[in-house]
mmCIF file with all atom_site columns, C-alpha atoms in Angstrom:
data_model
loop_
_atom_site.group_PDB
_atom_site.id
_atom_site.type_symbol
_atom_site.label_atom_id
_atom_site.label_alt_id
_atom_site.label_comp_id
_atom_site.label_asym_id
_atom_site.label_entity_id
_atom_site.label_seq_id
_atom_site.pdbx_PDB_ins_code
_atom_site.Cartn_x
_atom_site.Cartn_y
_atom_site.Cartn_z
_atom_site.occupancy
_atom_site.B_iso_or_equiv
_atom_site.pdbx_formal_charge
_atom_site.auth_seq_id
_atom_site.auth_comp_id
_atom_site.auth_asym_id
_atom_site.auth_atom_id
_atom_site.pdbx_PDB_model_num
ATOM 1   C CA . ASP A 1 1   ? 111.248 128.681 80.870  1.00 73.00 ? 1   ASP A CA 1
ATOM 2   C CA . VAL A 1 2   ? 109.120 130.283 83.584  1.00 76.00 ? 2   VAL A CA 1
ATOM 3   C CA . GLY A 1 3   ? 106.272 128.657 85.506  1.00 80.00 ? 3   GLY A CA 1
ATOM 4   C CA . SER A 1 4   ? 102.754 129.682 84.573  1.00 78.00 ? 4   SER A CA 1
ATOM 5   C CA . ASP A 1 5   ? 102.003 130.520 88.219  1.00 85.00 ? 5   ASP A CA 1
ATOM 6   C CA . LEU A 1 6   ? 104.849 133.050 88.221  1.00 86.00 ? 6   LEU A CA 1
ATOM 7   C CA . ILE A 1 7   ? 103.606 134.629 84.998  1.00 84.00 ? 7   ILE A CA 1
ATOM 8   C CA . ALA A 1 8   ? 100.024 134.744 86.305  1.00 86.00 ? 8   ALA A CA 1
ATOM 9   C CA . GLY A 1 9   ? 101.152 136.455 89.515  1.00 88.00 ? 9   GLY A CA 1
ATOM 10  C CA . ALA A 1 10  ? 103.211 138.961 87.535  1.00 88.00 ? 10  ALA A CA 1
ATOM 11  C CA . MET A 1 11  ? 100.297 139.666 85.184  1.00 86.00 ? 11  MET A CA 1
ATOM 12  C CA . GLY A 1 12  ? 97.923  140.234 88.089  1.00 89.00 ? 12  GLY A CA 1
ATOM 13  C CA . ALA A 1 13  ? 100.356 142.468 89.961  1.00 91.00 ? 13  ALA A CA 1
ATOM 14  C CA . SER A 1 14  ? 101.188 144.502 86.835  1.00 89.00 ? 14  SER A CA 1
ATOM 15  C CA . VAL A 1 15  ? 97.497  145.263 86.311  1.00 88.00 ? 15  VAL A CA 1
ATOM 16  C CA . ILE A 1 16  ? 96.818  146.047 89.975  1.00 92.00 ? 16  ILE A CA 1
ATOM 17  C CA . TYR A 1 17  ? 99.964  148.220 90.274  1.00 95.00 ? 17  TYR A CA 1
ATOM 18  C CA . PRO A 1 18  ? 100.492 149.695 86.773  1.00 93.00 ? 18  PRO A CA 1
ATOM 19  C CA . ASP A 1 19  ? 103.803 151.389 85.924  1.00 95.00 ? 19  ASP A CA 1
ATOM 20  C CA . GLN A 1 20  ? 105.266 150.138 89.200  1.00 96.00 ? 20  GLN A CA 1
ATOM 21  C CA . ALA A 1 21  ? 108.460 148.121 89.748  1.00 97.00 ? 21  ALA A CA 1
ATOM 22  C CA . LEU A 1 22  ? 107.427 144.990 91.647  1.00 97.00 ? 22  LEU A CA 1
ATOM 23  C CA . LEU A 1 23  ? 108.734 142.111 93.673  1.00 98.00 ? 23  LEU A CA 1
ATOM 24  C CA . ILE A 1 24  ? 106.096 139.403 93.981  1.00 97.00 ? 24  ILE A CA 1
ATOM 25  C CA . VAL A 1 25  ? 106.757 137.011 96.852  1.00 97.00 ? 25  VAL A CA 1
ATOM 26  C CA . ASP A 1 26  ? 104.732 133.801 96.668  1.00 96.00 ? 26  ASP A CA 1
ATOM 27  C CA . LEU A 1 27  ? 104.776 131.652 99.793  1.00 96.00 ? 27  LEU A CA 1
ATOM 28  C CA . GLY A 1 28  ? 103.566 128.237 98.704  1.00 91.00 ? 28  GLY A CA 1
ATOM 29  C CA . THR A 1 29  ? 105.186 124.813 98.351  1.00 90.00 ? 29  THR A CA 1
ATOM 30  C CA . ALA A 1 30  ? 108.175 126.727 97.061  1.00 94.00 ? 30  ALA A CA 1
ATOM 31  C CA . THR A 1 31  ? 108.876 130.322 98.021  1.00 97.00 ? 31  THR A CA 1
ATOM 32  C CA . THR A 1 32  ? 109.451 132.487 94.980  1.00 96.00 ? 32  THR A CA 1
ATOM 33  C CA . ILE A 1 33  ? 110.356 136.107 94.371  1.00 97.00 ? 33  ILE A CA 1
ATOM 34  C CA . ALA A 1 34  ? 109.509 137.403 90.898  1.00 96.00 ? 34  ALA A CA 1
ATOM 35  C CA . ALA A 1 35  ? 110.907 140.734 89.714  1.00 97.00 ? 35  ALA A CA 1
ATOM 36  C CA . VAL A 1 36  ? 108.961 142.919 87.273  1.00 96.00 ? 36  VAL A CA 1
ATOM 37  C CA . ASN A 1 37  ? 110.145 146.349 86.159  1.00 96.00 ? 37  ASN A CA 1
ATOM 38  C CA . SER A 1 38  ? 107.939 149.443 85.832  1.00 95.00 ? 38  SER A CA 1
ATOM 39  C CA . LYS A 1 39  ? 107.405 148.672 82.111  1.00 94.00 ? 39  LYS A CA 1
ATOM 40  C CA . GLY A 1 40  ? 105.799 145.346 83.064  1.00 91.00 ? 40  GLY A CA 1
ATOM 41  C CA . GLU A 1 41  ? 108.791 143.306 81.866  1.00 93.00 ? 41  GLU A CA 1
ATOM 42  C CA . TYR A 1 42  ? 109.475 140.089 83.750  1.00 93.00 ? 42  TYR A CA 1
ATOM 43  C CA . LEU A 1 43  ? 113.120 140.205 84.878  1.00 96.00 ? 43  LEU A CA 1
ATOM 44  C CA . GLY A 1 44  ? 113.494 136.876 86.638  1.00 95.00 ? 44  GLY A CA 1
ATOM 45  C CA . THR A 1 45  ? 112.854 134.808 89.718  1.00 96.00 ? 45  THR A CA 1
ATOM 46  C CA . VAL A 1 46  ? 114.359 133.438 92.908  1.00 97.00 ? 46  VAL A CA 1
ATOM 47  C CA . ILE A 1 47  ? 113.104 129.985 93.920  1.00 96.00 ? 47  ILE A CA 1
ATOM 48  C CA . MET A 1 48  ? 113.793 128.392 97.294  1.00 97.00 ? 48  MET A CA 1
ATOM 49  C CA . PRO A 1 49  ? 112.189 125.686 99.417  1.00 97.00 ? 49  PRO A CA 1
ATOM 50  C CA . GLY A 1 50  ? 108.932 126.743 101.026 1.00 96.00 ? 50  GLY A CA 1
ATOM 51  C CA . PHE A 1 51  ? 107.689 126.016 104.533 1.00 95.00 ? 51  PHE A CA 1
ATOM 52  C CA . LYS A 1 52  ? 106.307 122.536 103.883 1.00 93.00 ? 52  LYS A CA 1
ATOM 53  C CA . THR A 1 53  ? 109.207 121.484 101.689 1.00 95.00 ? 53  THR A CA 1
ATOM 54  C CA . SER A 1 54  ? 111.676 122.542 104.375 1.00 95.00 ? 54  SER A CA 1
ATOM 55  C CA . MET A 1 55  ? 109.679 120.800 107.090 1.00 94.00 ? 55  MET A CA 1
ATOM 56  C CA . GLU A 1 56  ? 109.452 117.587 105.048 1.00 94.00 ? 56  GLU A CA 1
ATOM 57  C CA . ALA A 1 57  ? 113.211 117.690 104.458 1.00 95.00 ? 57  ALA A CA 1
ATOM 58  C CA . LEU A 1 58  ? 113.815 117.855 108.216 1.00 93.00 ? 58  LEU A CA 1
ATOM 59  C CA . LYS A 1 59  ? 111.334 115.064 108.923 1.00 92.00 ? 59  LYS A CA 1
ATOM 60  C CA . ASN A 1 60  ? 112.556 112.759 106.143 1.00 93.00 ? 60  ASN A CA 1
ATOM 61  C CA . ASN A 1 61  ? 116.297 113.314 106.550 1.00 94.00 ? 61  ASN A CA 1
ATOM 62  C CA . THR A 1 62  ? 116.713 113.218 110.315 1.00 93.00 ? 62  THR A CA 1
ATOM 63  C CA . ALA A 1 63  ? 116.202 110.370 112.712 1.00 88.00 ? 63  ALA A CA 1
ATOM 64  C CA . GLN A 1 64  ? 113.788 111.929 115.181 1.00 90.00 ? 64  GLN A CA 1
ATOM 65  C CA . LEU A 1 65  ? 112.442 115.274 114.024 1.00 92.00 ? 65  LEU A CA 1
ATOM 66  C CA . PRO A 1 66  ? 108.659 115.259 113.583 1.00 92.00 ? 66  PRO A CA 1
ATOM 67  C CA . SER A 1 67  ? 106.313 117.072 111.241 1.00 93.00 ? 67  SER A CA 1
ATOM 68  C CA . VAL A 1 68  ? 104.908 120.259 112.748 1.00 95.00 ? 68  VAL A CA 1
ATOM 69  C CA . SER A 1 69  ? 102.128 122.671 111.919 1.00 94.00 ? 69  SER A CA 1
ATOM 70  C CA . ILE A 1 70  ? 103.299 125.835 110.208 1.00 95.00 ? 70  ILE A CA 1
ATOM 71  C CA . VAL A 1 71  ? 102.562 128.762 112.520 1.00 95.00 ? 71  VAL A CA 1
ATOM 72  C CA . LYS A 1 72  ? 104.022 132.111 113.453 1.00 95.00 ? 72  LYS A CA 1
ATOM 73  C CA . PRO A 1 73  ? 106.055 131.413 116.603 1.00 96.00 ? 73  PRO A CA 1
ATOM 74  C CA . LYS A 1 74  ? 105.602 133.371 119.812 1.00 94.00 ? 74  LYS A CA 1
ATOM 75  C CA . ASP A 1 75  ? 109.308 133.361 120.643 1.00 94.00 ? 75  ASP A CA 1
ATOM 76  C CA . THR A 1 76  ? 112.720 133.091 118.989 1.00 96.00 ? 76  THR A CA 1
ATOM 77  C CA . ILE A 1 77  ? 114.001 130.164 121.055 1.00 96.00 ? 77  ILE A CA 1
ATOM 78  C CA . GLY A 1 78  ? 112.022 126.982 121.561 1.00 96.00 ? 78  GLY A CA 1
ATOM 79  C CA . LYS A 1 79  ? 111.754 124.934 124.710 1.00 96.00 ? 79  LYS A CA 1
ATOM 80  C CA . ALA A 1 80  ? 110.528 121.805 122.900 1.00 95.00 ? 80  ALA A CA 1
ATOM 81  C CA . THR A 1 81  ? 111.435 120.207 119.574 1.00 95.00 ? 81  THR A CA 1
ATOM 82  C CA . LYS A 1 82  ? 108.215 121.054 117.734 1.00 96.00 ? 82  LYS A CA 1
ATOM 83  C CA . GLU A 1 83  ? 108.333 124.684 118.824 1.00 96.00 ? 83  GLU A CA 1
ATOM 84  C CA . SER A 1 84  ? 112.029 124.881 117.879 1.00 97.00 ? 84  SER A CA 1
ATOM 85  C CA . ILE A 1 85  ? 111.285 123.581 114.369 1.00 96.00 ? 85  ILE A CA 1
ATOM 86  C CA . GLN A 1 86  ? 108.443 126.083 113.956 1.00 97.00 ? 86  GLN A CA 1
ATOM 87  C CA . ILE A 1 87  ? 110.765 128.927 114.965 1.00 97.00 ? 87  ILE A CA 1
ATOM 88  C CA . GLY A 1 88  ? 113.462 127.735 112.580 1.00 97.00 ? 88  GLY A CA 1
ATOM 89  C CA . LEU A 1 89  ? 111.059 127.397 109.661 1.00 97.00 ? 89  LEU A CA 1
ATOM 90  C CA . TYR A 1 90  ? 109.496 130.805 110.208 1.00 97.00 ? 90  TYR A CA 1
ATOM 91  C CA . TYR A 1 91  ? 112.698 132.778 110.698 1.00 97.00 ? 91  TYR A CA 1
ATOM 92  C CA . MET A 1 92  ? 114.510 130.970 107.892 1.00 97.00 ? 92  MET A CA 1
ATOM 93  C CA . GLN A 1 93  ? 111.864 132.260 105.474 1.00 98.00 ? 93  GLN A CA 1
ATOM 94  C CA . TYR A 1 94  ? 111.693 135.681 107.117 1.00 98.00 ? 94  TYR A CA 1
ATOM 95  C CA . ALA A 1 95  ? 115.456 136.253 107.056 1.00 98.00 ? 95  ALA A CA 1
ATOM 96  C CA . ALA A 1 96  ? 115.854 134.971 103.500 1.00 98.00 ? 96  ALA A CA 1
ATOM 97  C CA . LEU A 1 97  ? 113.014 137.159 102.209 1.00 98.00 ? 97  LEU A CA 1
ATOM 98  C CA . LYS A 1 98  ? 114.219 140.227 104.055 1.00 97.00 ? 98  LYS A CA 1
ATOM 99  C CA . GLU A 1 99  ? 117.782 139.909 102.737 1.00 98.00 ? 99  GLU A CA 1
ATOM 100 C CA . LEU A 1 100 ? 116.861 138.863 99.200  1.00 98.00 ? 100 LEU A CA 1
ATOM 101 C CA . THR A 1 101 ? 114.463 141.778 98.731  1.00 97.00 ? 101 THR A CA 1
ATOM 102 C CA . VAL A 1 102 ? 117.176 144.196 99.900  1.00 97.00 ? 102 VAL A CA 1
ATOM 103 C CA . GLN A 1 103 ? 119.724 142.664 97.517  1.00 97.00 ? 103 GLN A CA 1
ATOM 104 C CA . ILE A 1 104 ? 117.339 142.597 94.527  1.00 98.00 ? 104 ILE A CA 1
ATOM 105 C CA . LYS A 1 105 ? 116.269 146.196 95.151  1.00 97.00 ? 105 LYS A CA 1
ATOM 106 C CA . SER A 1 106 ? 119.869 147.424 95.309  1.00 96.00 ? 106 SER A CA 1
ATOM 107 C CA . GLN A 1 107 ? 120.970 145.455 92.246  1.00 97.00 ? 107 GLN A CA 1
ATOM 108 C CA . TYR A 1 108 ? 117.992 145.868 89.903  1.00 96.00 ? 108 TYR A CA 1
ATOM 109 C CA . PHE A 1 109 ? 116.055 148.886 91.202  1.00 96.00 ? 109 PHE A CA 1
ATOM 110 C CA . PRO A 1 110 ? 118.651 151.153 92.876  1.00 94.00 ? 110 PRO A CA 1
ATOM 111 C CA . ASN A 1 111 ? 116.860 154.452 92.264  1.00 91.00 ? 111 ASN A CA 1
ATOM 112 C CA . GLU A 1 112 ? 113.269 153.298 91.894  1.00 94.00 ? 112 GLU A CA 1
ATOM 113 C CA . ASP A 1 113 ? 110.298 153.075 94.151  1.00 94.00 ? 113 ASP A CA 1
ATOM 114 C CA . ILE A 1 114 ? 109.439 149.391 94.320  1.00 96.00 ? 114 ILE A CA 1
ATOM 115 C CA . LYS A 1 115 ? 106.372 147.645 95.681  1.00 97.00 ? 115 LYS A CA 1
ATOM 116 C CA . ILE A 1 116 ? 106.760 144.275 97.393  1.00 97.00 ? 116 ILE A CA 1
ATOM 117 C CA . VAL A 1 117 ? 103.609 142.180 97.159  1.00 97.00 ? 117 VAL A CA 1
ATOM 118 C CA . GLY A 1 118 ? 103.095 139.017 99.190  1.00 96.00 ? 118 GLY A CA 1
ATOM 119 C CA . THR A 1 119 ? 100.849 136.177 98.048  1.00 94.00 ? 119 THR A CA 1
ATOM 120 C CA . GLY A 1 120 ? 100.298 132.456 98.531  1.00 94.00 ? 120 GLY A CA 1
ATOM 121 C CA . GLY A 1 121 ? 99.057  130.076 101.163 1.00 93.00 ? 121 GLY A CA 1
ATOM 122 C CA . PHE A 1 122 ? 101.490 131.074 103.903 1.00 96.00 ? 122 PHE A CA 1
ATOM 123 C CA . VAL A 1 123 ? 101.590 134.838 103.306 1.00 96.00 ? 123 VAL A CA 1
ATOM 124 C CA . ARG A 1 124 ? 99.361  135.632 106.318 1.00 95.00 ? 124 ARG A CA 1
ATOM 125 C CA . LEU A 1 125 ? 102.097 134.350 108.638 1.00 96.00 ? 125 LEU A CA 1
ATOM 126 C CA . PHE A 1 126 ? 103.910 137.590 107.799 1.00 96.00 ? 126 PHE A CA 1
ATOM 127 C CA . ASP A 1 127 ? 100.931 139.951 108.217 1.00 92.00 ? 127 ASP A CA 1
ATOM 128 C CA . LYS A 1 128 ? 102.694 142.150 110.749 1.00 91.00 ? 128 LYS A CA 1
ATOM 129 C CA . ALA A 1 129 ? 106.312 141.421 109.812 1.00 94.00 ? 129 ALA A CA 1
ATOM 130 C CA . TYR A 1 130 ? 106.684 144.502 107.570 1.00 94.00 ? 130 TYR A CA 1
ATOM 131 C CA . LEU A 1 131 ? 108.073 142.448 104.684 1.00 96.00 ? 131 LEU A CA 1
ATOM 132 C CA . PHE A 1 132 ? 105.376 143.443 102.199 1.00 97.00 ? 132 PHE A CA 1
ATOM 133 C CA . ASP A 1 133 ? 103.801 146.682 101.038 1.00 97.00 ? 133 ASP A CA 1
ATOM 134 C CA . ASP A 1 134 ? 100.632 144.770 100.210 1.00 95.00 ? 134 ASP A CA 1
ATOM 135 C CA . ILE A 1 135 ? 99.302  141.262 100.777 1.00 95.00 ? 135 ILE A CA 1
ATOM 136 C CA . ARG A 1 136 ? 97.095  139.655 98.127  1.00 93.00 ? 136 ARG A CA 1
ATOM 137 C CA . PRO A 1 137 ? 96.662  135.964 99.014  1.00 90.00 ? 137 PRO A CA 1
ATOM 138 C CA . ASP A 1 138 ? 94.981  135.156 95.686  1.00 89.00 ? 138 ASP A CA 1
ATOM 139 C CA . LEU A 1 139 ? 97.215  137.150 93.330  1.00 85.00 ? 139 LEU A CA 1
ATOM 140 C CA . VAL A 1 140 ? 97.837  134.172 91.016  1.00 82.00 ? 140 VAL A CA 1
ATOM 141 C CA . LEU A 1 141 ? 94.084  133.705 90.573  1.00 79.00 ? 141 LEU A CA 1
ATOM 142 C CA . GLU A 1 142 ? 93.711  137.423 89.935  1.00 83.00 ? 142 GLU A CA 1
ATOM 143 C CA . GLY A 1 143 ? 96.419  137.124 87.300  1.00 76.00 ? 143 GLY A CA 1
ATOM 144 C CA . LEU A 1 144 ? 94.703  134.147 85.677  1.00 80.00 ? 144 LEU A CA 1
ATOM 145 C CA . PHE A 1 145 ? 91.535  136.223 85.450  1.00 80.00 ? 145 PHE A CA 1
ATOM 146 C CA . VAL A 1 146 ? 93.503  139.031 83.749  1.00 77.00 ? 146 VAL A CA 1
ATOM 147 C CA . CYS A 1 147 ? 94.899  136.482 81.259  1.00 72.00 ? 147 CYS A CA 1
ATOM 148 C CA . LEU A 1 148 ? 91.391  135.163 80.573  1.00 75.00 ? 148 LEU A CA 1
ATOM 149 C CA . GLN A 1 149 ? 90.046  138.671 79.981  1.00 75.00 ? 149 GLN A CA 1
ATOM 150 C CA . ARG A 1 150 ? 92.914  139.591 77.675  1.00 71.00 ? 150 ARG A CA 1
ATOM 151 C CA . ASN A 1 151 ? 92.567  136.349 75.778  1.00 71.00 ? 151 ASN A CA 1
ATOM 152 C CA . ARG A 1 152 ? 88.848  137.010 75.242  1.00 76.00 ? 152 ARG A CA 1
ATOM 153 C CA . GLU A 1 153 ? 89.680  140.502 74.018  1.00 77.00 ? 153 GLU A CA 1
ATOM 154 C CA . GLY A 1 154 ? 92.278  139.068 71.623  1.00 76.00 ? 154 GLY A CA 1
ATOM 155 C CA . LEU A 1 155 ? 95.148  140.796 73.431  1.00 67.00 ? 155 LEU A CA 1
ATOM 156 C CA . LEU A 1 156 ? 97.030  137.526 74.072  1.00 64.00 ? 156 LEU A CA 1
ATOM 157 C CA . SER A 1 157 ? 98.171  135.267 71.275  1.00 55.00 ? 157 SER A CA 1
#
């Protein structure tokens, strides 16, 4: 039981980076990390709340915290509520991704070269954060195109 978006991203990444162990990080409504081994086998996924989901949880479950725009903060401590929320949202994702990729690499790919690919609507927030080896904002669409091509060639049943 795996989402079609996760499979499409894995298909696209496996074609773009053949014979390569992969972690595909998709920063959308949810933040996901999909693991694919160098044989192209889908190993599994981590799913956690994404930026907007986390922001909505703060807004809807607290008395006075507002909605904010999702941006890369300029500092690590805010002087106003909106800025403080933006910092918290950004670094919550950053820290979780940084630690999870380390843990997954050590547990599933201890002696392998692994490529970490970032995708999704919020991936550009981490352009210069050194979390990803490559950024492909439209990887899921690229994967859907691969599926379409393979289906037309009769390679998918």
